Amino acid sequence: MEDLPYKEILLLLLGTLSTYLLWRVQYQKDRLKSIESQLSDKKYKMYSEVIYIFFDITLGSKTETQISQDELVKRIIGIKKDMYLYAPDLIFKKITEWLLNLTTYDNPTKHFNDYYELIKLIRKDMGNKKTKITRDEFMLFYMQNREEYEKFKAQNNW
């Protein structure tokens, strides 16, 4: 029998194996990116609804077109459903705290602090890891009036 070209066969097998492994790594990497993108889309939708509810309530109080309690409950339940799957623990706990404090009447403005903390956590989860927005900046952005905010702070001992 002739000498088999072992080196060439071994080189062919190793080349084929390394090509397959590189393809497999790239495939898994692409799949992971796709899953992360889908997760990010779901989180964006959920977090957007948290913000929309807050601003819709505010708009309703200013334009006298209130959101019905039924609609509000449905929207909050929709957010809570998604929170079970997509929210990190800190955000899950903070939204629970915010929702509980919405119905606490001994300190009716505490929910603003909770909401501010929730928004900071959401911003961090969505990529703004080094966010430095203060409560004052948040409230000024929300209220869009320095004098009103100063009155609000004085009334609520902030």
Coordinates of C-alpha atoms in Angstrom, one line a residue:
M1 CA 0.0 0.0 0.0
E2 CA 1.1 3.4 -0.8
D3 CA 1.8 5.9 1.9
L4 CA -1.4 7.8 2.6
P5 CA -0.9 11.6 2.7
Y6 CA -1.7 11.8 6.5
K7 CA -0.6 15.4 6.8
E8 CA -2.9 16.5 4.0
I9 CA -5.9 14.5 5.3
L10 CA -5.3 15.8 8.8
L11 CA -5.0 19.4 7.5
L12 CA -8.2 19.0 5.5
L13 CA -10.1 17.6 8.6
L14 CA -8.7 20.4 10.9
G15 CA -9.5 23.1 8.3
T16 CA -13.1 21.7 7.9
L17 CA -13.6 21.5 11.7
S18 CA -12.2 25.0 12.3
T19 CA -14.5 26.4 9.5
Y20 CA -17.5 24.7 11.1
L21 CA -16.6 26.0 14.6
L22 CA -16.2 29.5 13.3
W23 CA -19.5 29.3 11.5
R24 CA -21.2 28.0 14.7
V25 CA -19.7 30.7 16.9
Q26 CA -20.9 33.4 14.4
Y27 CA -24.3 31.8 14.2
Q28 CA -24.7 31.8 18.0
K29 CA -23.4 35.4 18.2
D30 CA -26.0 36.5 15.6
R31 CA -28.7 34.6 17.4
L32 CA -27.8 36.2 20.7
K33 CA -27.9 39.6 19.1
S34 CA -31.3 38.9 17.7
I35 CA -32.6 37.8 21.1
E36 CA -31.1 40.9 22.8
S37 CA -32.7 43.1 20.1
Q38 CA -36.1 41.5 20.7
L39 CA -35.7 41.9 24.5
S40 CA -34.7 45.5 24.0
D41 CA -37.8 46.2 21.8
K42 CA -40.1 44.6 24.4
K43 CA -38.4 46.6 27.2
Y44 CA -38.7 49.8 25.2
K45 CA -42.4 49.2 24.6
M46 CA -43.0 48.4 28.3
Y47 CA -41.0 51.4 29.6
S48 CA -42.6 53.7 27.1
E49 CA -46.0 52.8 28.4
V50 CA -44.8 53.6 32.0
I51 CA -43.9 57.1 30.8
Y52 CA -47.0 57.5 28.6
I53 CA -49.4 56.7 31.5
F54 CA -47.8 59.3 33.7
F55 CA -47.9 62.0 31.0
D56 CA -51.4 61.0 29.9
I57 CA -52.7 61.4 33.5
T58 CA -51.0 64.8 33.7
L59 CA -52.4 65.8 30.4
G60 CA -55.8 64.7 31.4
S61 CA -55.7 66.8 34.6
K62 CA -54.7 69.9 32.6
T63 CA -57.1 69.4 29.7
E64 CA -60.0 68.0 31.7
T65 CA -60.1 64.9 29.5
Q66 CA -59.4 62.3 32.3
I67 CA -58.4 58.8 31.5
S68 CA -61.1 56.4 32.8
Q69 CA -60.2 54.2 35.8
D70 CA -60.9 51.2 33.6
E71 CA -58.5 52.2 30.9
L72 CA -55.8 53.1 33.5
V73 CA -56.2 49.8 35.3
K74 CA -56.0 47.9 31.9
R75 CA -52.8 49.8 30.9
I76 CA -51.2 49.2 34.3
I77 CA -52.0 45.5 34.2
G78 CA -50.5 45.4 30.7
I79 CA -47.3 46.9 32.1
K80 CA -47.3 44.5 35.0
K81 CA -47.7 41.5 32.7
D82 CA -44.6 42.5 30.8
M83 CA -42.7 43.4 34.0
Y84 CA -42.8 39.7 35.0
L85 CA -40.8 38.7 32.0
Y86 CA -38.7 41.6 31.0
A87 CA -37.9 44.0 33.9
P88 CA -34.8 43.6 36.0
D89 CA -35.4 43.1 39.7
L90 CA -34.6 46.7 40.7
I91 CA -37.2 48.1 38.2
F92 CA -39.7 45.4 39.2
K93 CA -39.4 46.4 42.8
K94 CA -39.5 50.1 42.1
I95 CA -42.6 50.0 40.0
T96 CA -44.3 48.0 42.8
E97 CA -43.3 50.6 45.3
W98 CA -44.5 53.4 43.0
L99 CA -47.9 51.8 42.4
L100 CA -48.3 51.1 46.1
N101 CA -47.5 54.7 47.0
L102 CA -50.0 56.0 44.4
T103 CA -52.7 55.0 46.8
T104 CA -51.0 56.2 50.0
Y105 CA -52.7 59.4 51.0
D106 CA -50.5 60.3 54.0
N107 CA -47.8 61.6 51.7
P108 CA -49.4 62.3 48.3
T109 CA -46.2 63.5 46.7
K110 CA -44.1 60.4 47.5
H111 CA -45.0 58.8 44.2
F112 CA -43.1 61.6 42.4
N113 CA -39.9 60.5 44.2
D114 CA -40.7 56.9 43.4
Y115 CA -41.4 57.7 39.8
Y116 CA -38.2 59.7 39.5
E117 CA -36.2 56.8 40.9
L118 CA -38.1 54.4 38.5
I119 CA -37.2 56.6 35.5
K120 CA -33.6 56.7 36.5
L121 CA -33.5 52.9 36.7
I122 CA -35.2 52.6 33.3
R123 CA -32.8 55.0 31.8
K124 CA -29.9 53.0 33.1
D125 CA -31.4 49.7 31.9
M126 CA -31.9 51.2 28.4
G127 CA -28.3 52.2 28.1
N128 CA -27.8 55.5 29.9
K129 CA -25.6 53.8 32.6
K130 CA -24.1 57.0 33.8
T131 CA -27.3 59.1 34.0
K132 CA -27.0 62.0 36.5
I133 CA -30.4 63.5 36.3
T134 CA -31.4 65.0 39.6
R135 CA -34.9 65.1 41.0
D136 CA -35.0 68.8 40.5
E137 CA -34.0 68.4 36.8
F138 CA -36.6 65.7 36.5
M139 CA -39.4 67.8 38.1
L140 CA -38.4 70.9 36.0
F141 CA -38.6 68.8 32.9
Y142 CA -42.0 67.5 34.0
M143 CA -43.5 70.8 35.2
Q144 CA -41.7 73.1 32.7
N145 CA -42.1 76.0 35.1
R146 CA -39.5 77.1 37.7
E147 CA -41.9 79.2 39.8
E148 CA -44.5 76.4 39.9
Y149 CA -41.9 73.9 40.9
E150 CA -40.5 76.2 43.7
K151 CA -44.1 76.5 45.0
F152 CA -44.5 72.8 44.8
K153 CA -41.2 72.2 46.7
A154 CA -42.2 74.7 49.4
Q155 CA -45.7 73.2 49.8
N156 CA -44.3 69.6 50.1
N157 CA -41.2 70.4 52.2
W158 CA -38.8 69.2 49.6

